[in-house]
Amino acid sequence: MHINNKFSTNFSCIQGLRVLLVDNDVNFCNSLTPMLQSYGVKVQAAFLGEQALEIFVRWQPDVLLSDISSPNEDAYALIHQVRTLAGERGKVVPAIALTNTVTEDMYQHALLAGFSLCFAKPVVIDDFVAVLGILAIANNPHPHAN
């Protein structure tokens, strides 16, 4: 964590947030998962392909995090399937594309494919959690109104 954190440290809006983390890098999953869990986020990790889609359908996460730089899999096909399934349910699921290097072309391609944002790995956890909070609030502006 950063000493001079410019973001609020009140992350109650992400407690209980269900995040599906899709990445073929086991080390990345094993480092990001407990960091997010320490903020009260519920995390399911999956590999690209059928496993990720199956978990998405069964678990119905609030946010999708997916690596787009895997040479063997197509995260763009996954986001298309996610957008279709979520749309059929009348739900919007924010999705963050993760990659080792963010270029302008890659960022534009990710947005056009259906991702909400693009983040470079490794993520700065405070900044990343703040973005998750913004997505959570934007997707459910009145969480306690029910």
PDB file of C-alpha atoms in Angstrom:
ATOM      1  CA  MET A   1       0.000   0.000   0.000  1.00  0.00           C
ATOM      2  CA  HIS A   2       1.126   3.513  -0.681  1.00  0.00           C
ATOM      3  CA  ILE A   3       1.790   5.901   2.187  1.00  0.00           C
ATOM      4  CA  ASN A   4       0.547   8.909   0.218  1.00  0.00           C
ATOM      5  CA  ASN A   5      -2.579   7.259  -1.108  1.00  0.00           C
ATOM      6  CA  LYS A   6      -4.642   9.819  -3.020  1.00  0.00           C
ATOM      7  CA  PHE A   7      -7.777   7.668  -2.880  1.00  0.00           C
ATOM      8  CA  SER A   8     -10.178   7.187   0.003  1.00  0.00           C
ATOM      9  CA  THR A   9      -9.398   4.289   2.303  1.00  0.00           C
ATOM     10  CA  ASN A  10     -13.102   3.645   2.902  1.00  0.00           C
ATOM     11  CA  PHE A  11     -13.808   0.767   0.570  1.00  0.00           C
ATOM     12  CA  SER A  12     -17.082  -0.426   2.092  1.00  0.00           C
ATOM     13  CA  CYS A  13     -18.698  -0.199  -1.353  1.00  0.00           C
ATOM     14  CA  ILE A  14     -16.631  -3.165  -2.568  1.00  0.00           C
ATOM     15  CA  GLN A  15     -17.149  -5.424   0.428  1.00  0.00           C
ATOM     16  CA  GLY A  16     -18.925  -8.495  -0.862  1.00  0.00           C
ATOM     17  CA  LEU A  17     -18.270  -7.536  -4.494  1.00  0.00           C
ATOM     18  CA  ARG A  18     -18.009 -10.714  -6.582  1.00  0.00           C
ATOM     19  CA  VAL A  19     -15.038 -10.596  -8.950  1.00  0.00           C
ATOM     20  CA  LEU A  20     -14.155 -13.221 -11.527  1.00  0.00           C
ATOM     21  CA  LEU A  21     -10.417 -13.101 -12.249  1.00  0.00           C
ATOM     22  CA  VAL A  22      -9.511 -14.781 -15.531  1.00  0.00           C
ATOM     23  CA  ASP A  23      -5.803 -15.211 -16.182  1.00  0.00           C
ATOM     24  CA  ASN A  24      -3.451 -18.035 -17.179  1.00  0.00           C
ATOM     25  CA  ASP A  25      -0.710 -16.671 -14.914  1.00  0.00           C
ATOM     26  CA  VAL A  26      -1.154 -18.637 -11.684  1.00  0.00           C
ATOM     27  CA  ASN A  27       1.328 -16.409  -9.834  1.00  0.00           C
ATOM     28  CA  PHE A  28      -0.642 -13.285 -10.759  1.00  0.00           C
ATOM     29  CA  CYS A  29      -3.897 -14.901  -9.587  1.00  0.00           C
ATOM     30  CA  ASN A  30      -2.250 -16.093  -6.378  1.00  0.00           C
ATOM     31  CA  SER A  31      -0.989 -12.588  -5.595  1.00  0.00           C
ATOM     32  CA  LEU A  32      -4.040 -10.518  -6.625  1.00  0.00           C
ATOM     33  CA  THR A  33      -6.678 -12.780  -5.058  1.00  0.00           C
ATOM     34  CA  PRO A  34      -5.626 -12.374  -1.394  1.00  0.00           C
ATOM     35  CA  MET A  35      -5.026  -8.648  -1.885  1.00  0.00           C
ATOM     36  CA  LEU A  36      -8.598  -8.183  -3.131  1.00  0.00           C
ATOM     37  CA  GLN A  37      -9.951 -10.487  -0.434  1.00  0.00           C
ATOM     38  CA  SER A  38      -8.293  -8.311   2.223  1.00  0.00           C
ATOM     39  CA  TYR A  39     -10.704  -5.535   1.098  1.00  0.00           C
ATOM     40  CA  GLY A  40     -13.723  -7.824   1.467  1.00  0.00           C
ATOM     41  CA  VAL A  41     -13.962  -8.731  -2.224  1.00  0.00           C
ATOM     42  CA  LYS A  42     -15.079 -12.267  -3.094  1.00  0.00           C
ATOM     43  CA  VAL A  43     -12.801 -13.634  -5.816  1.00  0.00           C
ATOM     44  CA  GLN A  44     -13.082 -16.651  -8.085  1.00  0.00           C
ATOM     45  CA  ALA A  45     -10.060 -17.331 -10.290  1.00  0.00           C
ATOM     46  CA  ALA A  46     -10.366 -19.117 -13.616  1.00  0.00           C
ATOM     47  CA  PHE A  47      -8.390 -19.805 -16.729  1.00  0.00           C
ATOM     48  CA  LEU A  48      -9.469 -18.469 -20.104  1.00  0.00           C
ATOM     49  CA  GLY A  49     -11.762 -20.671 -22.106  1.00  0.00           C
ATOM     50  CA  GLU A  50     -14.629 -22.887 -21.024  1.00  0.00           C
ATOM     51  CA  GLN A  51     -13.782 -22.809 -17.310  1.00  0.00           C
ATOM     52  CA  ALA A  52     -14.130 -19.034 -17.170  1.00  0.00           C
ATOM     53  CA  LEU A  53     -17.475 -19.006 -18.962  1.00  0.00           C
ATOM     54  CA  GLU A  54     -18.824 -21.847 -16.819  1.00  0.00           C
ATOM     55  CA  ILE A  55     -17.870 -20.004 -13.623  1.00  0.00           C
ATOM     56  CA  PHE A  56     -19.341 -16.772 -14.986  1.00  0.00           C
ATOM     57  CA  VAL A  57     -22.684 -18.464 -15.674  1.00  0.00           C
ATOM     58  CA  ARG A  58     -22.800 -20.349 -12.367  1.00  0.00           C
ATOM     59  CA  TRP A  59     -21.397 -17.657 -10.033  1.00  0.00           C
ATOM     60  CA  GLN A  60     -22.707 -14.474 -11.749  1.00  0.00           C
ATOM     61  CA  PRO A  61     -19.929 -12.077 -10.696  1.00  0.00           C
ATOM     62  CA  ASP A  62     -20.358  -8.323 -10.369  1.00  0.00           C
ATOM     63  CA  VAL A  63     -17.085  -7.561 -12.189  1.00  0.00           C
ATOM     64  CA  LEU A  64     -14.959  -9.488 -14.685  1.00  0.00           C
ATOM     65  CA  LEU A  65     -11.164  -9.116 -14.739  1.00  0.00           C
ATOM     66  CA  SER A  66      -9.553 -10.797 -17.740  1.00  0.00           C
ATOM     67  CA  ASP A  67      -6.068 -10.976 -19.146  1.00  0.00           C
ATOM     68  CA  ILE A  68      -6.094 -10.011 -22.825  1.00  0.00           C
ATOM     69  CA  SER A  69      -2.450 -10.743 -23.561  1.00  0.00           C
ATOM     70  CA  SER A  70      -2.526 -14.541 -23.374  1.00  0.00           C
ATOM     71  CA  PRO A  71      -1.098 -15.956 -26.607  1.00  0.00           C
ATOM     72  CA  ASN A  72      -3.117 -19.182 -26.428  1.00  0.00           C
ATOM     73  CA  GLU A  73      -6.593 -17.911 -25.607  1.00  0.00           C
ATOM     74  CA  ASP A  74      -8.960 -15.217 -26.789  1.00  0.00           C
ATOM     75  CA  ALA A  75     -10.252 -12.921 -24.061  1.00  0.00           C
ATOM     76  CA  TYR A  76     -12.114 -11.003 -26.749  1.00  0.00           C
ATOM     77  CA  ALA A  77     -14.274 -14.064 -27.436  1.00  0.00           C
ATOM     78  CA  LEU A  78     -14.867 -14.362 -23.682  1.00  0.00           C
ATOM     79  CA  ILE A  79     -15.979 -10.729 -23.315  1.00  0.00           C
ATOM     80  CA  HIS A  80     -18.330 -11.157 -26.278  1.00  0.00           C
ATOM     81  CA  GLN A  81     -19.910 -14.227 -24.635  1.00  0.00           C
ATOM     82  CA  VAL A  82     -20.110 -12.430 -21.275  1.00  0.00           C
ATOM     83  CA  ARG A  83     -21.784  -9.382 -22.829  1.00  0.00           C
ATOM     84  CA  THR A  84     -24.296 -11.630 -24.592  1.00  0.00           C
ATOM     85  CA  LEU A  85     -25.128 -13.659 -21.467  1.00  0.00           C
ATOM     86  CA  ALA A  86     -25.339 -10.616 -19.192  1.00  0.00           C
ATOM     87  CA  GLY A  87     -27.484  -8.770 -21.741  1.00  0.00           C
ATOM     88  CA  GLU A  88     -29.918 -11.682 -21.878  1.00  0.00           C
ATOM     89  CA  ARG A  89     -30.333 -11.306 -18.108  1.00  0.00           C
ATOM     90  CA  GLY A  90     -30.712  -7.535 -18.394  1.00  0.00           C
ATOM     91  CA  LYS A  91     -27.541  -6.995 -16.416  1.00  0.00           C
ATOM     92  CA  VAL A  92     -24.404  -4.982 -17.064  1.00  0.00           C
ATOM     93  CA  VAL A  93     -21.174  -6.533 -15.808  1.00  0.00           C
ATOM     94  CA  PRO A  94     -18.205  -4.158 -15.816  1.00  0.00           C
ATOM     95  CA  ALA A  95     -15.107  -5.798 -17.256  1.00  0.00           C
ATOM     96  CA  ILE A  96     -11.477  -4.790 -16.854  1.00  0.00           C
ATOM     97  CA  ALA A  97      -8.929  -5.971 -19.395  1.00  0.00           C
ATOM     98  CA  LEU A  98      -5.558  -6.829 -17.874  1.00  0.00           C
ATOM     99  CA  THR A  99      -2.340  -6.893 -19.844  1.00  0.00           C
ATOM    100  CA  ASN A 100       1.400  -6.615 -19.330  1.00  0.00           C
ATOM    101  CA  THR A 101       1.659  -3.547 -21.542  1.00  0.00           C
ATOM    102  CA  VAL A 102      -1.128  -1.138 -22.418  1.00  0.00           C
ATOM    103  CA  THR A 103      -0.748   0.513 -25.799  1.00  0.00           C
ATOM    104  CA  GLU A 104      -3.220   2.971 -27.309  1.00  0.00           C
ATOM    105  CA  ASP A 105      -4.223   0.408 -29.975  1.00  0.00           C
ATOM    106  CA  MET A 106      -4.690  -2.339 -27.405  1.00  0.00           C
ATOM    107  CA  TYR A 107      -6.724  -0.027 -25.165  1.00  0.00           C
ATOM    108  CA  GLN A 108      -9.008   0.990 -28.049  1.00  0.00           C
ATOM    109  CA  HIS A 109      -9.405  -2.633 -29.165  1.00  0.00           C
ATOM    110  CA  ALA A 110     -10.325  -3.674 -25.600  1.00  0.00           C
ATOM    111  CA  LEU A 111     -12.930  -0.908 -25.303  1.00  0.00           C
ATOM    112  CA  LEU A 112     -14.437  -1.695 -28.696  1.00  0.00           C
ATOM    113  CA  ALA A 113     -14.593  -5.388 -27.774  1.00  0.00           C
ATOM    114  CA  GLY A 114     -16.693  -4.613 -24.697  1.00  0.00           C
ATOM    115  CA  PHE A 115     -14.258  -4.071 -21.834  1.00  0.00           C
ATOM    116  CA  SER A 116     -14.927  -1.105 -19.558  1.00  0.00           C
ATOM    117  CA  LEU A 117     -11.273  -0.344 -18.798  1.00  0.00           C
ATOM    118  CA  CYS A 118      -7.765  -1.594 -19.427  1.00  0.00           C
ATOM    119  CA  PHE A 119      -5.156  -1.982 -16.632  1.00  0.00           C
ATOM    120  CA  ALA A 120      -1.452  -2.804 -16.863  1.00  0.00           C
ATOM    121  CA  LYS A 121      -0.035  -5.643 -14.783  1.00  0.00           C
ATOM    122  CA  PRO A 122       1.199  -5.729 -12.147  1.00  0.00           C
ATOM    123  CA  VAL A 123      -1.597  -3.607 -10.732  1.00  0.00           C
ATOM    124  CA  VAL A 124      -1.080  -0.975  -8.047  1.00  0.00           C
ATOM    125  CA  ILE A 125      -3.540  -2.388  -5.537  1.00  0.00           C
ATOM    126  CA  ASP A 126      -4.739   0.908  -4.008  1.00  0.00           C
ATOM    127  CA  ASP A 127      -5.476   2.380  -7.421  1.00  0.00           C
ATOM    128  CA  PHE A 128      -7.056  -0.858  -8.610  1.00  0.00           C
ATOM    129  CA  VAL A 129      -9.334  -1.130  -5.559  1.00  0.00           C
ATOM    130  CA  ALA A 130     -10.377   2.500  -5.998  1.00  0.00           C
ATOM    131  CA  VAL A 131     -11.375   1.729  -9.605  1.00  0.00           C
ATOM    132  CA  LEU A 132     -13.332  -1.332  -8.439  1.00  0.00           C
ATOM    133  CA  GLY A 133     -15.125   0.939  -5.975  1.00  0.00           C
ATOM    134  CA  ILE A 134     -16.036   3.384  -8.717  1.00  0.00           C
ATOM    135  CA  LEU A 135     -17.328   0.531 -10.902  1.00  0.00           C
ATOM    136  CA  ALA A 136     -19.322  -0.898  -7.986  1.00  0.00           C
ATOM    137  CA  ILE A 137     -20.937   2.466  -7.256  1.00  0.00           C
ATOM    138  CA  ALA A 138     -21.606   3.171 -10.936  1.00  0.00           C
ATOM    139  CA  ASN A 139     -23.202  -0.245 -11.396  1.00  0.00           C
ATOM    140  CA  ASN A 140     -25.262  -0.013  -8.190  1.00  0.00           C
ATOM    141  CA  PRO A 141     -25.538   3.640  -7.096  1.00  0.00           C
ATOM    142  CA  HIS A 142     -28.001   2.866  -4.288  1.00  0.00           C
ATOM    143  CA  PRO A 143     -26.748  -0.397  -2.709  1.00  0.00           C
ATOM    144  CA  HIS A 144     -28.668   0.096   0.543  1.00  0.00           C
ATOM    145  CA  ALA A 145     -31.918   1.279  -1.044  1.00  0.00           C
ATOM    146  CA  ASN A 146     -33.380  -2.235  -1.270  1.00  0.00           C
TER     147      ASN A 146
END
